[in-house]
Amino acid sequence: MKVRTRSSAIIGTLCLVASLALTSASADEPAAPRQAAKVALTKVATATNPIAGATGPGGRLWVAERAGTVRVLGPNGLGEPVLDISAETTTDGERGLLGIAFDKKRAHFYISYTNLEGTSTIDEFAVRHGKLQPQTRRTVLTQTQPYSNHNGGDIKFGPDGYLYIAFGDGGSGGDPHGNGQNLDTLLGKLLRIDPRGGKPYAIPSDNPFVDDPKAKDEIWSYGLRNPWRFSFDAGTGDLLIGDVGQSAWEEIDWASAKSEGGENYGWSQMEGNHPFRDGTEPANHVPPVHEYDRTGLGCSVTGGYVYRGRAIPELRGQYVYSDYCDGTLRTLKIENGKVTAVGDLGVNGGEVVSFAQGARGELYVFDLGGTISRIDRGQ
């Protein structure tokens, strides 16, 4: 694909709320899968506020700790930090080191964090012989944040080789600046850039708004409140986003691998399938593939991954996700953009703040309290 270069900004955090529960959103919610997978959580390490993970050189899992360190998971747990930016970030509000990613060849490592001023920042390091090269560090993109919450901060490389960046609406409550529906800001968006195609990056020529003078070229999709965790299905390439709600509805958004971008997920006119306050549903609103309300223990959805590992055959093809306040691991079976079954795996991961996908497709659960667990087959 052709690309053209341009500077800009971005980045994020999480929504560590506290509230109420995980129930289904609609009366016609599909029934749970007939054969629920039996799983168990196996503790593999303890960390200090583990926040994100990515598979690195040699298939080993790299783990980011919110205060600014990155450590590698080995047979005996986590090793000494391979990166420490703790002097460059803070953990006030929803700030800190929020996301990490490797490019396809694992030749470059990317971090997403808020700096001491609270600005979302994405930096790049070269990786040689499996080790970071600190002297190669460079800043790819920055985005000022008006508040200390709803920063987003997740980063992933898509099947197309481009870097996707999730930014929340900028924070406070109710999107006071209207960023979700404003195409002239990177806040409240999912971005798509080519970090190696230009200085500091390039914009793919097929991004949906490159020919719109009133929109930022980096935008892939919009109308997001706090897309704390998103992922690509390793089997299909489909995109799934866990977008944290305001006070009533948590949502999971879906886009086909064939999407050309430009989806409007509705915030802040909509919260899930429901008008927010006096909002009017946009004509181009793409409703969530799944939502749940807060009449129970849930308060902040934590998006996960479609399971593509081999250890649990009954779980293959199902999307695994959780909620920071509820902690129960749940599943969705999605076919042609529709949820055909919902499930409860019967295990609780604690304050589930993130998931990670290992080299062989197995999934790890991160409890902000410190425990990192692998989802294994149960008895």
CSV table of C-alpha atoms in Angstrom, one decimal:
chain,number,residue,atom,x,y,z
A,1,MET,CA,0.0,0.0,0.0
A,2,LYS,CA,1.1,3.5,-0.7
A,3,VAL,CA,1.6,5.8,2.3
A,4,ARG,CA,2.2,9.4,2.9
A,5,THR,CA,4.0,10.9,5.9
A,6,ARG,CA,2.7,13.3,8.5
A,7,SER,CA,3.2,14.1,12.2
A,8,SER,CA,0.6,13.9,14.9
A,9,ALA,CA,-0.4,12.5,18.4
A,10,ILE,CA,-2.0,9.9,20.6
A,11,ILE,CA,-2.3,7.5,23.6
A,12,GLY,CA,-3.9,6.2,26.7
A,13,THR,CA,-5.0,4.4,29.9
A,14,LEU,CA,-7.7,2.5,31.6
A,15,CYS,CA,-11.0,3.0,33.3
A,16,LEU,CA,-10.6,1.5,36.8
A,17,VAL,CA,-14.2,2.3,37.9
A,18,ALA,CA,-16.2,0.7,40.7
A,19,SER,CA,-19.9,0.0,40.3
A,20,LEU,CA,-22.3,-2.9,39.6
A,21,ALA,CA,-22.8,-6.1,37.5
A,22,LEU,CA,-22.5,-8.3,34.5
A,23,THR,CA,-25.9,-9.2,33.0
A,24,SER,CA,-27.0,-9.6,29.5
A,25,ALA,CA,-28.2,-6.6,27.5
A,26,SER,CA,-31.3,-7.8,25.6
A,27,ALA,CA,-34.2,-10.1,26.0
A,28,ASP,CA,-33.2,-12.1,23.0
A,29,GLU,CA,-29.7,-12.8,24.2
A,30,PRO,CA,-28.5,-16.1,22.8
A,31,ALA,CA,-28.2,-19.1,25.1
A,32,ALA,CA,-24.9,-20.2,26.5
A,33,PRO,CA,-22.9,-22.8,24.4
A,34,ARG,CA,-24.2,-26.3,24.9
A,35,GLN,CA,-20.7,-27.6,25.7
A,36,ALA,CA,-19.0,-25.1,28.0
A,37,ALA,CA,-15.2,-25.4,28.0
A,38,LYS,CA,-13.8,-26.6,31.3
A,39,VAL,CA,-10.9,-24.3,32.2
A,40,ALA,CA,-8.6,-23.6,35.1
A,41,LEU,CA,-6.3,-20.6,35.9
A,42,THR,CA,-2.7,-21.5,36.4
A,43,LYS,CA,-0.6,-18.9,38.2
A,44,VAL,CA,2.6,-18.4,36.2
A,45,ALA,CA,4.0,-15.2,37.8
A,46,THR,CA,3.5,-12.3,40.2
A,47,ALA,CA,4.1,-8.8,39.1
A,48,THR,CA,3.6,-5.3,40.4
A,49,ASN,CA,0.4,-4.1,38.7
A,50,PRO,CA,0.8,-6.0,35.5
A,51,ILE,CA,-1.0,-4.0,32.8
A,52,ALA,CA,-0.2,-5.4,29.3
A,53,GLY,CA,1.6,-8.2,27.6
A,54,ALA,CA,3.1,-9.0,24.2
A,55,THR,CA,4.8,-12.0,22.7
A,56,GLY,CA,8.4,-11.2,21.9
A,57,PRO,CA,11.6,-12.8,20.5
A,58,GLY,CA,11.8,-16.6,21.1
A,59,GLY,CA,8.0,-16.7,21.8
A,60,ARG,CA,8.5,-15.4,25.3
A,61,LEU,CA,5.9,-13.2,26.9
A,62,TRP,CA,6.9,-9.6,27.8
A,63,VAL,CA,5.0,-8.1,30.6
A,64,ALA,CA,4.5,-4.3,31.3
A,65,GLU,CA,4.0,-3.1,34.8
A,66,ARG,CA,2.0,0.0,35.2
A,67,ALA,CA,4.7,2.0,37.0
A,68,GLY,CA,7.0,1.8,34.0
A,69,THR,CA,8.9,-1.5,33.9
A,70,VAL,CA,8.9,-4.3,31.4
A,71,ARG,CA,9.9,-7.8,32.3
A,72,VAL,CA,10.1,-11.1,30.4
A,73,LEU,CA,8.3,-14.3,31.6
A,74,GLY,CA,10.5,-17.3,31.9
A,75,PRO,CA,10.2,-20.8,33.4
A,76,ASN,CA,10.7,-19.4,36.9
A,77,GLY,CA,8.5,-16.3,36.6
A,78,LEU,CA,9.5,-12.8,35.6
A,79,GLY,CA,13.1,-11.8,35.1
A,80,GLU,CA,14.7,-8.5,35.9
A,81,PRO,CA,13.4,-5.4,34.0
A,82,VAL,CA,14.6,-5.2,30.4
A,83,LEU,CA,13.2,-1.6,30.3
A,84,ASP,CA,12.5,0.9,33.1
A,85,ILE,CA,10.8,4.2,32.4
A,86,SER,CA,9.4,4.7,35.9
A,87,ALA,CA,11.1,8.1,36.2
A,88,GLU,CA,9.2,9.2,33.1
A,89,THR,CA,5.6,8.4,34.0
A,90,THR,CA,3.2,8.5,36.9
A,91,THR,CA,0.4,6.3,38.1
A,92,ASP,CA,-2.0,9.0,39.2
A,93,GLY,CA,-5.5,8.8,37.7
A,94,GLU,CA,-5.4,6.2,34.9
A,95,ARG,CA,-1.9,7.0,33.8
A,96,GLY,CA,1.3,5.0,33.5
A,97,LEU,CA,2.8,2.5,31.1
A,98,LEU,CA,-0.4,1.3,29.4
A,99,GLY,CA,0.5,-0.8,26.4
A,100,ILE,CA,3.3,-2.7,24.6
A,101,ALA,CA,3.6,-4.3,21.1
A,102,PHE,CA,6.1,-5.9,18.8
A,103,ASP,CA,6.0,-5.6,15.0
A,104,LYS,CA,5.5,-8.8,13.0
A,105,LYS,CA,9.3,-9.6,12.7
A,106,ARG,CA,9.8,-8.6,16.4
A,107,ALA,CA,12.5,-6.3,15.1
A,108,HIS,CA,10.9,-3.3,16.9
A,109,PHE,CA,9.3,-2.8,20.3
A,110,TYR,CA,6.7,-0.2,21.0
A,111,ILE,CA,5.5,1.3,24.3
A,112,SER,CA,2.5,3.4,25.0
A,113,TYR,CA,2.6,5.5,28.2
A,114,THR,CA,1.7,8.9,29.6
A,115,ASN,CA,4.7,11.1,30.4
A,116,LEU,CA,5.1,13.3,33.4
A,117,GLU,CA,2.8,16.0,31.9
A,118,GLY,CA,0.2,13.4,31.2
A,119,THR,CA,0.7,13.4,27.5
A,120,SER,CA,0.1,10.1,25.7
A,121,THR,CA,3.3,9.0,24.1
A,122,ILE,CA,4.3,6.1,21.8
A,123,ASP,CA,8.0,5.3,21.6
A,124,GLU,CA,9.9,2.8,19.5
A,125,PHE,CA,13.0,0.7,20.2
A,126,ALA,CA,15.0,-1.5,17.8
A,127,VAL,CA,15.4,-5.1,18.9
A,128,ARG,CA,18.5,-7.1,18.0
A,129,HIS,CA,19.3,-10.6,19.0
A,130,GLY,CA,16.3,-10.6,21.2
A,131,LYS,CA,17.4,-7.5,23.2
A,132,LEU,CA,16.2,-3.9,23.3
A,133,GLN,CA,18.6,-1.3,21.9
A,134,PRO,CA,18.1,1.7,24.3
A,135,GLN,CA,20.1,4.0,22.1
A,136,THR,CA,17.6,3.6,19.2
A,137,ARG,CA,14.7,4.9,21.2
A,138,ARG,CA,12.5,7.5,19.3
A,139,THR,CA,9.1,9.0,19.8
A,140,VAL,CA,6.6,8.1,17.2
A,141,LEU,CA,3.5,9.9,18.3
A,142,THR,CA,2.2,12.1,21.1
A,143,GLN,CA,-1.3,13.3,22.1
A,144,THR,CA,-2.0,15.8,24.9
A,145,GLN,CA,-4.7,14.6,27.4
A,146,PRO,CA,-7.1,17.1,29.0
A,147,TYR,CA,-7.8,14.8,31.9
A,148,SER,CA,-6.1,12.0,33.7
A,149,ASN,CA,-8.7,9.3,32.8
A,150,HIS,CA,-10.0,7.7,29.6
A,151,ASN,CA,-6.5,7.8,28.1
A,152,GLY,CA,-6.9,4.4,26.3
A,153,GLY,CA,-3.4,3.4,25.6
A,154,ASP,CA,-3.6,-0.1,24.0
A,155,ILE,CA,-1.5,-0.7,20.9
A,156,LYS,CA,-1.4,-3.7,18.5
A,157,PHE,CA,-0.1,-4.5,15.1
A,158,GLY,CA,-2.9,-5.6,12.7
A,159,PRO,CA,-2.7,-8.4,10.1
A,160,ASP,CA,-1.9,-5.7,7.6
A,161,GLY,CA,1.4,-4.8,9.4
A,162,TYR,CA,0.2,-1.4,10.5
A,163,LEU,CA,0.2,-0.1,14.1
A,164,TYR,CA,-3.2,0.5,15.7
A,165,ILE,CA,-3.5,2.8,18.6
A,166,ALA,CA,-6.6,3.2,20.9
A,167,PHE,CA,-7.3,6.6,22.5
A,168,GLY,CA,-10.1,7.4,24.9
A,169,ASP,CA,-12.2,10.5,24.6
A,170,GLY,CA,-9.9,12.6,26.8
A,171,GLY,CA,-11.6,11.9,30.2
A,172,SER,CA,-13.7,13.7,32.7
A,173,GLY,CA,-17.2,12.3,32.3
A,174,GLY,CA,-19.8,12.5,29.5
A,175,ASP,CA,-17.3,13.6,26.9
A,176,PRO,CA,-17.5,17.3,27.7
A,177,HIS,CA,-15.5,18.3,24.6
A,178,GLY,CA,-17.4,16.1,22.2
A,179,ASN,CA,-14.3,14.3,21.1
A,180,GLY,CA,-16.0,11.0,20.3
A,181,GLN,CA,-17.8,12.4,17.3
A,182,ASN,CA,-15.2,15.0,16.3
A,183,LEU,CA,-13.1,13.8,13.4
A,184,ASP,CA,-10.6,16.7,14.0
A,185,THR,CA,-9.1,15.2,17.1
A,186,LEU,CA,-7.4,11.8,17.7
A,187,LEU,CA,-9.2,11.4,21.0
A,188,GLY,CA,-12.0,8.9,21.1
A,189,LYS,CA,-10.6,7.0,18.2
A,190,LEU,CA,-8.8,4.0,17.0
A,191,LEU,CA,-5.8,5.1,14.9
A,192,ARG,CA,-3.9,3.3,12.1
A,193,ILE,CA,-0.3,4.3,11.2
A,194,ASP,CA,2.8,3.0,9.6
A,195,PRO,CA,5.5,3.7,12.2
A,196,ARG,CA,8.4,2.7,9.9
A,197,GLY,CA,7.1,4.4,6.7
A,198,GLY,CA,8.2,7.9,7.5
A,199,LYS,CA,9.5,10.3,10.1
A,200,PRO,CA,8.0,10.1,12.7
A,201,TYR,CA,5.5,7.8,10.9
A,202,ALA,CA,3.5,7.5,7.7
A,203,ILE,CA,-0.3,7.3,7.1
A,204,PRO,CA,-1.6,4.4,5.0
A,205,SER,CA,-3.1,5.8,1.8
A,206,ASP,CA,-6.2,3.7,2.3
A,207,ASN,CA,-7.1,5.1,5.7
A,208,PRO,CA,-10.8,6.1,5.5
A,209,PHE,CA,-10.4,9.8,6.1
A,210,VAL,CA,-7.2,10.7,4.1
A,211,ASP,CA,-9.2,12.7,1.6
A,212,ASP,CA,-11.3,14.5,4.1
A,213,PRO,CA,-9.8,18.0,5.0
A,214,LYS,CA,-12.0,18.1,8.1
A,215,ALA,CA,-10.7,14.8,9.6
A,216,LYS,CA,-7.4,13.6,11.0
A,217,ASP,CA,-5.8,11.2,8.5
A,218,GLU,CA,-4.7,8.8,11.2
A,219,ILE,CA,-8.2,7.8,12.2
A,220,TRP,CA,-9.4,4.3,11.5
A,221,SER,CA,-12.6,4.3,13.5
A,222,TYR,CA,-14.3,6.7,16.0
A,223,GLY,CA,-17.1,7.2,18.5
A,224,LEU,CA,-15.2,5.4,21.3
A,225,ARG,CA,-15.3,6.4,25.0
A,226,ASN,CA,-12.4,4.4,26.4
A,227,PRO,CA,-11.3,1.5,24.2
A,228,TRP,CA,-9.1,0.1,27.0
A,229,ARG,CA,-8.3,-3.2,25.3
A,230,PHE,CA,-8.7,-4.4,21.7
A,231,SER,CA,-7.4,-7.3,19.6
A,232,PHE,CA,-7.3,-9.0,16.3
A,233,ASP,CA,-8.6,-12.5,15.8
A,234,ALA,CA,-5.5,-14.5,14.9
A,235,GLY,CA,-7.7,-16.9,12.8
A,236,THR,CA,-9.8,-14.4,10.8
A,237,GLY,CA,-8.2,-11.0,11.3
A,238,ASP,CA,-11.4,-9.5,12.7
A,239,LEU,CA,-11.2,-6.6,15.1
A,240,LEU,CA,-12.7,-6.7,18.6
A,241,ILE,CA,-12.8,-3.7,20.9
A,242,GLY,CA,-13.8,-3.6,24.6
A,243,ASP,CA,-15.1,0.0,25.1
A,244,VAL,CA,-15.7,1.0,28.7
A,245,GLY,CA,-19.1,2.6,29.3
A,246,GLN,CA,-20.1,5.7,31.2
A,247,SER,CA,-22.5,4.5,33.9
A,248,ALA,CA,-25.0,2.1,32.5
A,249,TRP,CA,-23.7,-0.1,29.6
A,250,GLU,CA,-20.4,-1.9,28.7
A,251,GLU,CA,-19.9,-2.8,25.1
A,252,ILE,CA,-17.8,-4.9,22.8
A,253,ASP,CA,-17.5,-3.7,19.2
A,254,TRP,CA,-16.6,-5.9,16.2
A,255,ALA,CA,-15.4,-5.2,12.7
A,256,SER,CA,-14.7,-7.6,9.9
A,257,ALA,CA,-11.2,-8.2,8.6
A,258,LYS,CA,-12.6,-6.9,5.3
A,259,SER,CA,-13.5,-3.6,6.8
A,260,GLU,CA,-12.2,-0.5,5.1
A,261,GLY,CA,-12.5,1.5,8.3
A,262,GLY,CA,-14.5,4.5,9.2
A,263,GLU,CA,-16.9,2.8,11.6
A,264,ASN,CA,-18.7,5.1,14.1
A,265,TYR,CA,-19.3,3.3,17.3
A,266,GLY,CA,-21.6,6.1,18.6
A,267,TRP,CA,-20.1,7.7,21.7
A,268,SER,CA,-21.1,10.2,23.0
A,269,GLN,CA,-24.4,10.2,21.3
A,270,MET,CA,-24.8,6.5,22.2
A,271,GLU,CA,-23.8,4.3,25.1
A,272,GLY,CA,-24.0,0.8,23.6
A,273,ASN,CA,-27.3,0.5,21.9
A,274,HIS,CA,-28.9,3.3,24.0
A,275,PRO,CA,-29.0,7.1,23.5
A,276,PHE,CA,-26.7,8.8,26.0
A,277,ARG,CA,-28.5,11.5,27.9
A,278,ASP,CA,-30.3,13.5,25.1
A,279,GLY,CA,-28.2,12.0,22.3
A,280,THR,CA,-29.5,11.1,18.8
A,281,GLU,CA,-28.3,7.9,17.2
A,282,PRO,CA,-25.9,8.8,14.3
A,283,ALA,CA,-27.2,7.6,10.9
A,284,ASN,CA,-23.9,5.7,10.5
A,285,HIS,CA,-23.8,4.2,14.0
A,286,VAL,CA,-22.3,0.7,14.2
A,287,PRO,CA,-23.9,-0.9,17.2
A,288,PRO,CA,-21.9,-3.2,19.5
A,289,VAL,CA,-21.9,-6.9,18.8
A,290,HIS,CA,-22.5,-7.3,22.6
A,291,GLU,CA,-23.3,-5.2,25.6
A,292,TYR,CA,-24.1,-5.7,29.2
A,293,ASP,CA,-25.5,-3.5,31.9
A,294,ARG,CA,-24.3,-2.6,35.4
A,295,THR,CA,-27.1,-4.1,37.5
A,296,GLY,CA,-24.7,-6.6,38.9
A,297,LEU,CA,-21.0,-6.5,39.7
A,298,GLY,CA,-19.5,-5.3,36.4
A,299,CYS,CA,-18.3,-1.8,35.9
A,300,SER,CA,-15.5,-1.7,33.3
A,301,VAL,CA,-15.2,-4.2,30.4
A,302,THR,CA,-11.8,-5.7,29.7
A,303,GLY,CA,-11.5,-6.8,26.1
A,304,GLY,CA,-9.7,-10.0,25.4
A,305,TYR,CA,-8.9,-12.4,22.5
A,306,VAL,CA,-10.5,-15.0,20.4
A,307,TYR,CA,-8.9,-18.2,21.6
A,308,ARG,CA,-6.8,-19.9,18.9
A,309,GLY,CA,-4.7,-22.2,21.1
A,310,ARG,CA,-4.7,-26.0,21.2
A,311,ALA,CA,-4.8,-26.8,24.9
A,312,ILE,CA,-8.6,-26.3,25.1
A,313,PRO,CA,-10.3,-27.5,21.9
A,314,GLU,CA,-13.8,-26.7,23.1
A,315,LEU,CA,-12.8,-23.0,23.5
A,316,ARG,CA,-11.3,-22.5,20.1
A,317,GLY,CA,-13.0,-19.7,18.1
A,318,GLN,CA,-14.6,-18.1,21.1
A,319,TYR,CA,-13.9,-14.6,22.3
A,320,VAL,CA,-12.7,-14.5,25.9
A,321,TYR,CA,-13.2,-11.3,27.9
A,322,SER,CA,-13.9,-10.1,31.5
A,323,ASP,CA,-14.7,-7.0,33.6
A,324,TYR,CA,-12.3,-5.2,36.0
A,325,CYS,CA,-14.9,-5.2,38.8
A,326,ASP,CA,-16.5,-8.6,38.3
A,327,GLY,CA,-13.5,-10.7,37.3
A,328,THR,CA,-15.4,-13.6,35.8
A,329,LEU,CA,-14.1,-14.9,32.5
A,330,ARG,CA,-16.8,-15.0,29.9
A,331,THR,CA,-17.1,-15.9,26.2
A,332,LEU,CA,-18.8,-14.9,23.0
A,333,LYS,CA,-19.2,-17.0,19.9
A,334,ILE,CA,-19.4,-14.6,17.0
A,335,GLU,CA,-20.4,-15.7,13.5
A,336,ASN,CA,-20.7,-13.2,10.6
A,337,GLY,CA,-20.7,-10.3,13.0
A,338,LYS,CA,-23.5,-11.7,15.2
A,339,VAL,CA,-23.2,-13.3,18.7
A,340,THR,CA,-24.6,-16.8,18.4
A,341,ALA,CA,-23.7,-17.9,22.0
A,342,VAL,CA,-22.6,-16.5,25.3
A,343,GLY,CA,-20.7,-18.4,28.0
A,344,ASP,CA,-19.3,-18.2,31.5
A,345,LEU,CA,-16.0,-20.1,32.0
A,346,GLY,CA,-16.7,-20.5,35.7
A,347,VAL,CA,-13.3,-19.0,36.9
A,348,ASN,CA,-12.5,-15.6,38.3
A,349,GLY,CA,-9.3,-13.7,37.4
A,350,GLY,CA,-9.6,-11.0,40.1
A,351,GLU,CA,-9.2,-7.4,39.0
A,352,VAL,CA,-8.8,-8.4,35.3
A,353,VAL,CA,-7.2,-5.4,33.7
A,354,SER,CA,-5.8,-7.1,30.6
A,355,PHE,CA,-5.2,-10.3,28.6
A,356,ALA,CA,-2.2,-11.4,26.6
A,357,GLN,CA,-1.8,-14.0,23.8
A,358,GLY,CA,1.1,-16.3,23.8
A,359,ALA,CA,3.1,-17.5,20.9
A,360,ARG,CA,1.0,-20.6,20.5
A,361,GLY,CA,-2.3,-18.9,20.9
A,362,GLU,CA,-2.7,-19.7,24.6
A,363,LEU,CA,-4.2,-16.8,26.7
A,364,TYR,CA,-2.9,-15.1,29.9
A,365,VAL,CA,-5.0,-13.1,32.4
A,366,PHE,CA,-3.6,-10.1,34.2
A,367,ASP,CA,-4.9,-9.3,37.6
A,368,LEU,CA,-3.9,-5.7,38.5
A,369,GLY,CA,-3.3,-6.9,42.0
A,370,GLY,CA,-0.3,-8.8,40.8
A,371,THR,CA,-1.2,-12.3,39.6
A,372,ILE,CA,-0.5,-13.4,36.0
A,373,SER,CA,-2.4,-16.6,35.1
A,374,ARG,CA,-2.6,-18.9,32.1
A,375,ILE,CA,-5.9,-20.2,31.0
A,376,ASP,CA,-5.5,-24.0,30.9
A,377,ARG,CA,-7.8,-26.9,30.4
A,378,GLY,CA,-9.8,-27.9,33.5
A,379,GLN,CA,-10.5,-31.3,34.8
